[in-house]
mmCIF file of C-alpha atoms and ligand atoms in Angstrom:
data_model
loop_
_atom_site.group_PDB
_atom_site.id
_atom_site.type_symbol
_atom_site.label_atom_id
_atom_site.label_comp_id
_atom_site.label_asym_id
_atom_site.label_seq_id
_atom_site.Cartn_x
_atom_site.Cartn_y
_atom_site.Cartn_z
ATOM 1 C CA MET A 1 -11.463 -19.657 48.143
ATOM 2 C CA VAL A 2 -9.940 -16.286 47.217
ATOM 3 C CA PRO A 3 -9.620 -16.125 43.444
ATOM 4 C CA ILE A 4 -6.480 -14.580 41.990
ATOM 5 C CA THR A 5 -7.567 -12.080 39.407
ATOM 6 C CA LEU A 6 -5.492 -9.795 37.266
ATOM 7 C CA ASP A 7 -8.446 -8.522 35.250
ATOM 8 C CA GLY A 8 -7.559 -5.303 33.467
ATOM 9 C CA ARG A 9 -3.852 -5.570 34.312
ATOM 10 C CA VAL A 10 -1.084 -5.500 31.728
ATOM 11 C CA ALA A 11 2.157 -7.441 32.119
ATOM 12 C CA ILE A 12 5.476 -7.651 30.323
ATOM 13 C CA VAL A 13 7.198 -11.030 30.518
ATOM 14 C CA THR A 14 10.715 -11.063 29.085
ATOM 15 C CA GLY A 15 12.079 -14.235 27.546
ATOM 16 C CA ALA A 16 8.485 -15.454 27.249
ATOM 17 C CA GLY A 17 9.240 -17.614 24.237
ATOM 18 C CA GLY A 18 11.219 -19.870 26.573
ATOM 19 C CA ASP A 19 10.042 -22.591 28.906
ATOM 20 C CA LEU A 20 9.404 -20.730 32.154
ATOM 21 C CA GLY A 21 8.465 -17.423 30.526
ATOM 22 C CA ARG A 22 5.832 -19.118 28.402
ATOM 23 C CA GLY A 23 4.341 -20.839 31.458
ATOM 24 C CA ILE A 24 4.337 -17.543 33.340
ATOM 25 C CA ALA A 25 2.645 -15.725 30.443
ATOM 26 C CA GLN A 26 -0.004 -18.459 30.269
ATOM 27 C CA ARG A 27 -0.846 -18.254 33.964
ATOM 28 C CA LEU A 28 -0.950 -14.445 33.970
ATOM 29 C CA THR A 29 -3.267 -14.611 30.967
ATOM 30 C CA GLN A 30 -5.534 -17.153 32.616
ATOM 31 C CA ALA A 31 -5.806 -14.786 35.585
ATOM 32 C CA GLY A 32 -7.023 -12.060 33.232
ATOM 33 C CA ALA A 33 -3.901 -10.056 32.360
ATOM 34 C CA ARG A 34 -2.953 -8.939 28.886
ATOM 35 C CA VAL A 35 0.692 -9.782 28.227
ATOM 36 C CA ILE A 36 3.496 -8.280 26.180
ATOM 37 C CA VAL A 37 5.389 -11.410 25.231
ATOM 38 C CA ASN A 38 9.006 -10.445 24.785
ATOM 39 C CA ASP A 39 11.620 -12.742 23.282
ATOM 40 C CA CYS A 40 14.535 -11.846 21.036
ATOM 41 C CA LEU A 41 13.528 -14.935 19.057
ATOM 42 C CA ILE A 42 10.343 -13.357 17.740
ATOM 43 C CA ASP A 43 8.942 -16.594 16.321
ATOM 44 C CA ARG A 44 8.982 -18.086 19.814
ATOM 45 C CA ALA A 45 7.246 -14.987 21.151
ATOM 46 C CA ARG A 46 4.586 -15.373 18.459
ATOM 47 C CA GLU A 47 4.113 -19.057 19.338
ATOM 48 C CA THR A 48 3.491 -18.041 22.942
ATOM 49 C CA CYS A 49 0.966 -15.434 21.769
ATOM 50 C CA ASP A 50 -0.832 -18.143 19.798
ATOM 51 C CA LEU A 51 -1.080 -20.220 22.987
ATOM 52 C CA LEU A 52 -2.464 -17.226 24.865
ATOM 53 C CA ALA A 53 -5.023 -16.588 22.122
ATOM 54 C CA ALA A 54 -6.088 -20.237 22.345
ATOM 55 C CA VAL A 55 -7.254 -19.642 25.929
ATOM 56 C CA GLY A 56 -8.977 -16.385 24.998
ATOM 57 C CA GLY A 57 -6.082 -14.148 26.008
ATOM 58 C CA GLN A 58 -4.470 -11.226 24.325
ATOM 59 C CA GLY A 59 -0.704 -11.300 23.869
ATOM 60 C CA LEU A 60 1.470 -8.889 21.980
ATOM 61 C CA ALA A 61 4.729 -10.271 20.617
ATOM 62 C CA ASP A 62 7.849 -8.172 21.041
ATOM 63 C CA GLY A 63 11.154 -9.275 19.541
ATOM 64 C CA GLY A 64 13.369 -6.851 21.452
ATOM 65 C CA ASP A 65 16.756 -7.692 22.912
ATOM 66 C CA VAL A 66 16.421 -6.850 26.601
ATOM 67 C CA THR A 67 20.136 -6.125 26.940
ATOM 68 C CA ASP A 68 19.721 -3.162 24.581
ATOM 69 C CA ALA A 69 18.336 0.015 26.167
ATOM 70 C CA ALA A 70 16.808 1.344 22.939
ATOM 71 C CA GLN A 71 14.985 -1.923 22.228
ATOM 72 C CA VAL A 72 13.752 -2.056 25.821
ATOM 73 C CA ALA A 73 12.403 1.486 25.455
ATOM 74 C CA ASP A 74 10.602 0.415 22.261
ATOM 75 C CA MET A 75 9.034 -2.538 24.099
ATOM 76 C CA VAL A 76 7.628 -0.274 26.804
ATOM 77 C CA THR A 77 6.367 2.184 24.171
ATOM 78 C CA ARG A 78 4.556 -0.684 22.437
ATOM 79 C CA ALA A 79 2.930 -1.642 25.733
ATOM 80 C CA ARG A 80 1.727 1.918 26.263
ATOM 81 C CA GLU A 81 0.458 2.279 22.692
ATOM 82 C CA ALA A 82 -1.328 -1.083 22.671
ATOM 83 C CA PHE A 83 -2.781 -1.147 26.179
ATOM 84 C CA GLY A 84 -2.300 2.326 27.686
ATOM 85 C CA ARG A 85 -0.872 0.979 30.928
ATOM 86 C CA LEU A 86 1.582 -1.398 32.518
ATOM 87 C CA ASP A 87 1.152 -3.065 35.903
ATOM 88 C CA ILE A 88 3.525 -6.024 36.048
ATOM 89 C CA LEU A 89 7.085 -6.500 34.823
ATOM 90 C CA VAL A 90 8.503 -10.021 34.968
ATOM 91 C CA ASN A 91 12.246 -10.016 34.324
ATOM 92 C CA ASN A 92 12.527 -13.632 33.254
ATOM 93 C CA ALA A 93 14.928 -13.638 30.282
ATOM 94 C CA GLY A 94 18.119 -15.375 31.316
ATOM 95 C CA GLY A 95 20.702 -17.861 30.220
ATOM 96 C CA ILE A 96 24.010 -19.495 30.986
ATOM 97 C CA ARG A 97 27.504 -19.850 29.551
ATOM 98 C CA ASP A 98 29.126 -22.192 32.073
ATOM 99 C CA ALA A 99 32.874 -22.616 32.540
ATOM 100 C CA LEU A 100 35.329 -22.917 35.408
ATOM 101 C CA LEU A 101 37.024 -19.634 36.226
ATOM 102 C CA GLU A 102 40.245 -20.392 34.360
ATOM 103 C CA ASN A 103 38.272 -21.167 31.203
ATOM 104 C CA MET A 104 35.698 -18.399 31.457
ATOM 105 C CA SER A 105 36.194 -15.738 28.796
ATOM 106 C CA GLU A 106 35.439 -12.093 29.343
ATOM 107 C CA ALA A 107 32.788 -12.430 26.638
ATOM 108 C CA ASP A 108 31.119 -15.247 28.646
ATOM 109 C CA TRP A 109 31.163 -13.062 31.744
ATOM 110 C CA ASP A 110 29.768 -9.996 29.993
ATOM 111 C CA ALA A 111 27.045 -11.821 28.058
ATOM 112 C CA VAL A 112 25.707 -13.631 31.128
ATOM 113 C CA CYS A 113 25.815 -10.547 33.349
ATOM 114 C CA ASP A 114 24.168 -8.429 30.665
ATOM 115 C CA LEU A 115 21.325 -10.883 30.140
ATOM 116 C CA ASN A 116 20.677 -11.966 33.730
ATOM 117 C CA LEU A 117 21.309 -8.675 35.508
ATOM 118 C CA LYS A 118 21.706 -5.585 33.341
ATOM 119 C CA ALA A 119 18.551 -6.417 31.372
ATOM 120 C CA ALA A 120 16.479 -6.348 34.563
ATOM 121 C CA PHE A 121 17.863 -2.909 35.388
ATOM 122 C CA LEU A 122 17.138 -1.639 31.868
ATOM 123 C CA CYS A 123 13.597 -3.026 31.852
ATOM 124 C CA ALA A 124 12.772 -1.750 35.350
ATOM 125 C CA ARG A 125 14.097 1.716 34.528
ATOM 126 C CA ALA A 126 12.189 1.927 31.252
ATOM 127 C CA ALA A 127 8.969 0.545 32.729
ATOM 128 C CA LEU A 128 9.016 2.689 35.854
ATOM 129 C CA PRO A 129 6.982 5.678 34.622
ATOM 130 C CA LEU A 130 4.117 3.374 33.582
ATOM 131 C CA LEU A 131 4.423 1.141 36.656
ATOM 132 C CA ARG A 132 4.164 4.179 38.914
ATOM 133 C CA GLU A 133 0.788 4.993 37.340
ATOM 134 C CA SER A 134 -0.525 1.524 38.172
ATOM 135 C CA PRO A 135 -2.640 1.062 41.302
ATOM 136 C CA ALA A 136 -0.633 -2.111 41.981
ATOM 137 C CA GLY A 137 2.740 -1.941 40.243
ATOM 138 C CA ARG A 138 4.848 -5.081 40.441
ATOM 139 C CA ILE A 139 8.390 -6.017 39.464
ATOM 140 C CA ILE A 140 9.181 -9.731 39.678
ATOM 141 C CA ASN A 141 12.712 -10.898 38.981
ATOM 142 C CA ILE A 142 13.503 -14.514 38.148
ATOM 143 C CA ALA A 143 16.824 -15.471 39.714
ATOM 144 C CA SER A 144 18.055 -19.011 40.438
ATOM 145 C CA MET A 145 19.228 -20.939 43.489
ATOM 146 C CA ALA A 146 22.628 -20.620 41.827
ATOM 147 C CA TYR A 147 22.697 -17.111 43.303
ATOM 148 C CA ARG A 148 24.198 -18.804 46.355
ATOM 149 C CA GLY A 149 27.078 -20.113 44.255
ATOM 150 C CA ASN A 150 27.602 -23.039 41.896
ATOM 151 C CA VAL A 151 30.736 -24.571 40.435
ATOM 152 C CA GLY A 152 31.189 -23.520 36.807
ATOM 153 C CA GLN A 153 28.732 -20.652 37.062
ATOM 154 C CA ALA A 154 30.736 -17.705 38.416
ATOM 155 C CA ASN A 155 29.124 -15.400 35.871
ATOM 156 C CA TYR A 156 25.570 -16.711 36.327
ATOM 157 C CA ALA A 157 25.774 -16.922 40.134
ATOM 158 C CA ALA A 158 27.178 -13.400 40.364
ATOM 159 C CA ALA A 159 24.506 -12.044 38.016
ATOM 160 C CA LYS A 160 21.671 -13.770 39.886
ATOM 161 C CA ALA A 161 23.062 -12.618 43.254
ATOM 162 C CA GLY A 162 23.178 -9.145 41.723
ATOM 163 C CA LEU A 163 19.532 -9.553 40.787
ATOM 164 C CA VAL A 164 18.762 -10.241 44.452
ATOM 165 C CA GLY A 165 20.564 -7.010 45.385
ATOM 166 C CA LEU A 166 18.716 -5.136 42.662
ATOM 167 C CA THR A 167 15.407 -6.503 43.997
ATOM 168 C CA SER A 168 16.180 -5.381 47.521
ATOM 169 C CA THR A 169 17.286 -1.914 46.448
ATOM 170 C CA LEU A 170 14.449 -1.232 44.019
ATOM 171 C CA GLY A 171 12.045 -2.474 46.678
ATOM 172 C CA LEU A 172 13.341 0.252 48.978
ATOM 173 C CA GLU A 173 13.415 2.963 46.333
ATOM 174 C CA LEU A 174 9.927 2.237 45.039
ATOM 175 C CA ALA A 175 8.087 1.284 48.223
ATOM 176 C CA ARG A 176 6.561 4.703 48.678
ATOM 177 C CA SER A 177 5.299 4.644 45.099
ATOM 178 C CA GLY A 178 3.277 1.574 46.074
ATOM 179 C CA LEU A 179 5.319 -0.749 43.879
ATOM 180 C CA THR A 180 6.465 -4.120 45.149
ATOM 181 C CA VAL A 181 9.678 -5.702 43.932
ATOM 182 C CA ASN A 182 10.269 -9.386 44.586
ATOM 183 C CA CYS A 183 12.435 -12.178 43.336
ATOM 184 C CA ILE A 184 11.898 -15.877 42.710
ATOM 185 C CA ALA A 185 14.794 -18.307 42.890
ATOM 186 C CA PRO A 186 13.891 -21.557 41.129
ATOM 187 C CA GLY A 187 15.655 -24.784 41.939
ATOM 188 C CA LEU A 188 15.768 -27.572 39.371
ATOM 189 C CA ILE A 189 12.715 -27.278 37.147
ATOM 190 C CA ALA A 190 11.564 -29.974 34.723
ATOM 191 C CA THR A 191 11.862 -28.457 31.250
ATOM 192 C CA PRO A 192 13.020 -29.796 27.887
ATOM 193 C CA LYS A 193 16.416 -28.283 28.725
ATOM 194 C CA SER A 194 16.780 -29.990 32.106
ATOM 195 C CA ALA A 195 15.721 -33.246 30.441
ATOM 196 C CA ARG A 196 18.875 -32.929 28.320
ATOM 197 C CA LEU A 197 21.184 -32.677 31.367
ATOM 198 C CA PRO A 198 23.469 -35.700 31.730
ATOM 199 C CA GLU A 199 21.749 -38.194 34.022
ATOM 200 C CA PRO A 200 24.418 -38.080 36.781
ATOM 201 C CA VAL A 201 24.129 -34.275 36.930
ATOM 202 C CA ARG A 202 20.340 -34.429 37.115
ATOM 203 C CA ASP A 203 20.464 -37.164 39.764
ATOM 204 C CA ARG A 204 22.880 -35.110 41.881
ATOM 205 C CA LEU A 205 20.605 -32.077 41.696
ATOM 206 C CA VAL A 206 17.577 -34.154 42.669
ATOM 207 C CA ARG A 207 19.541 -35.618 45.615
ATOM 208 C CA LEU A 208 20.334 -32.045 46.719
ATOM 209 C CA THR A 209 16.601 -31.305 46.721
ATOM 210 C CA PRO A 210 14.914 -32.308 50.002
ATOM 211 C CA MET A 211 11.674 -33.064 48.154
ATOM 212 C CA ARG A 212 13.709 -35.395 45.883
ATOM 213 C CA ARG A 213 12.081 -34.288 42.671
ATOM 214 C CA MET A 214 12.255 -31.560 40.079
ATOM 215 C CA GLY A 215 9.785 -28.702 40.213
ATOM 216 C CA ALA A 216 7.237 -27.984 37.504
ATOM 217 C CA ILE A 217 7.054 -24.876 35.345
ATOM 218 C CA ASP A 218 3.751 -24.138 37.073
ATOM 219 C CA ASP A 219 5.489 -24.037 40.467
ATOM 220 C CA ILE A 220 7.320 -20.953 39.199
ATOM 221 C CA ALA A 221 4.310 -19.526 37.368
ATOM 222 C CA HIS A 222 2.170 -19.814 40.503
ATOM 223 C CA ALA A 223 4.775 -17.974 42.580
ATOM 224 C CA VAL A 224 4.789 -15.219 39.937
ATOM 225 C CA LEU A 225 1.005 -15.111 40.094
ATOM 226 C CA PHE A 226 1.161 -14.592 43.864
ATOM 227 C CA PHE A 227 3.631 -11.713 43.568
ATOM 228 C CA ALA A 228 1.684 -10.211 40.654
ATOM 229 C CA SER A 229 -1.641 -10.283 42.460
ATOM 230 C CA ASP A 230 -3.279 -8.269 45.220
ATOM 231 C CA LEU A 231 -2.641 -11.185 47.600
ATOM 232 C CA SER A 232 0.945 -9.977 48.004
ATOM 233 C CA GLY A 233 0.310 -6.228 48.266
ATOM 234 C CA TYR A 234 2.285 -5.913 51.534
ATOM 235 C CA VAL A 235 5.144 -8.185 50.439
ATOM 236 C CA THR A 236 8.210 -6.575 48.944
ATOM 237 C CA ARG A 237 12.008 -7.099 48.742
ATOM 238 C CA GLN A 238 11.619 -10.850 49.187
ATOM 239 C CA VAL A 239 13.442 -13.748 47.593
ATOM 240 C CA MET A 240 11.166 -16.761 47.360
ATOM 241 C CA HIS A 241 12.994 -20.069 46.962
ATOM 242 C CA VAL A 242 10.832 -22.288 44.778
ATOM 243 C CA SER A 243 13.206 -25.187 45.063
ATOM 244 C CA GLY A 244 11.666 -28.122 46.927
ATOM 245 C CA GLY A 245 13.633 -27.054 49.998
ATOM 246 C CA MET A 246 17.032 -26.877 48.259
ATOM 247 C CA GLU A 247 18.954 -23.988 49.822
ATOM 248 C CA GLY A 248 22.118 -24.149 47.751
ATOM 249 C CA LEU A 249 23.890 -26.128 45.054
HETATM 250 N N1 NAD B 301 14.709 -23.812 33.846
HETATM 251 C C1 NAD B 301 15.243 -23.892 35.038
HETATM 252 O O1 NAD B 301 15.382 -24.992 35.618
HETATM 253 C C2 NAD B 301 15.681 -22.644 35.755
HETATM 254 C C3 NAD B 301 16.246 -22.775 37.026
HETATM 255 C C4 NAD B 301 16.658 -21.626 37.682
HETATM 256 C C5 NAD B 301 16.479 -20.381 37.094
HETATM 257 N N2 NAD B 301 15.942 -20.273 35.859
HETATM 258 C C6 NAD B 301 15.805 -18.941 35.293
HETATM 259 O O2 NAD B 301 14.506 -18.823 34.750
HETATM 260 C C7 NAD B 301 14.512 -17.954 33.627
HETATM 261 C C8 NAD B 301 13.901 -18.647 32.432
HETATM 262 O O3 NAD B 301 14.627 -19.833 32.185
HETATM 263 P P1 NAD B 301 14.178 -20.887 31.066
HETATM 264 O O4 NAD B 301 14.638 -22.211 31.561
HETATM 265 O O5 NAD B 301 12.769 -20.696 30.704
HETATM 266 O O6 NAD B 301 15.133 -20.452 29.870
HETATM 267 P P2 NAD B 301 14.884 -20.579 28.292
HETATM 268 O O7 NAD B 301 16.234 -20.609 27.680
HETATM 269 O O8 NAD B 301 13.933 -21.693 27.982
HETATM 270 O O9 NAD B 301 14.179 -19.214 27.943
HETATM 271 C C9 NAD B 301 14.857 -18.000 27.938
HETATM 272 C C10 NAD B 301 14.301 -17.187 26.792
HETATM 273 O O10 NAD B 301 14.936 -15.900 26.832
HETATM 274 C C11 NAD B 301 15.155 -15.492 25.495
HETATM 275 N N3 NAD B 301 16.240 -14.521 25.467
HETATM 276 C C12 NAD B 301 17.564 -14.772 25.570
HETATM 277 N N4 NAD B 301 18.270 -13.637 25.459
HETATM 278 C C13 NAD B 301 17.361 -12.650 25.297
HETATM 279 C C14 NAD B 301 17.475 -11.255 25.112
HETATM 280 N N5 NAD B 301 18.676 -10.658 25.093
HETATM 281 N N6 NAD B 301 16.347 -10.516 24.953
HETATM 282 C C15 NAD B 301 15.123 -11.117 24.966
HETATM 283 N N7 NAD B 301 14.967 -12.451 25.131
HETATM 284 C C16 NAD B 301 16.075 -13.201 25.304
HETATM 285 C C17 NAD B 301 15.520 -16.767 24.765
HETATM 286 O O11 NAD B 301 15.324 -16.643 23.364
HETATM 287 C C18 NAD B 301 14.612 -17.799 25.421
HETATM 288 O O12 NAD B 301 13.416 -17.987 24.678
HETATM 289 C C19 NAD B 301 15.962 -17.536 33.433
HETATM 290 O O13 NAD B 301 16.201 -16.301 34.035
HETATM 291 C C20 NAD B 301 16.733 -18.637 34.139
HETATM 292 O O14 NAD B 301 17.995 -18.180 34.572
HETATM 293 C C21 NAD B 301 15.558 -21.384 35.171
#
């Protein structure tokens, strides 16, 4: 068996106080990486760091808002000061403000696009000088199967589709620097939040999933681990659907 090791590597995971981000930070830590645990809710970031410490890892909590260029710059500076390097950026922070078009406010549009798309641009741009110095720089963007369109999610679908375009373009721009840029599109993942979905909505999503079940947080974390590791050194500009075969909503 080929072990996945990230010994010596340093990662930033944005939104890592949340469900998927926390799982991703845990798996990266278990593979040997040190992790800057970003979440604008700093207490959640600290809780994640406590979980990392419990498995012998080293996390650094960062409470920056990833939609704010100055706070993103501070986060990268903290990474450099604490660890002297950066190898992996996981743009995971995201969120929704669902409404049908006629009810969607401009504020809903802007907030969702800023968080799910602009933040990834800001983080990639700020992290680039350090990532270029890495022997195996990685940018991993967390999209959603909603990038293919979903009723009530014009803002979210557009932002996640934009993230796919950003992935493809940065992959081209950075290929000769040895950096890979990939994207993961989760389907329905079992989290405390999805457990709160109305049952008919959850049932419909499960029916749309050929494997007829929700995914686990680890299904996403393991895909991140693959893209973060040397196993995927020749893989770039890809969108991996981690969705039980679901190809659209
Ligand atoms: N959970 C799912 O089923 C699912 C499915 C498809 C895609 N995704 C995507 O996966 C990613 C993680 O989703 P999740 O379910 O873990 O969400 P979550 O809400 O549990 O976690 C998101 C975290 O991001 C943080 N955050 C929000 N705005 C921020 C900001 N401006 N700066 C820094 N941190 C900020 C929040 O405080 C929260 O802790 C998102 O990009 C989401 O779109 C999730």
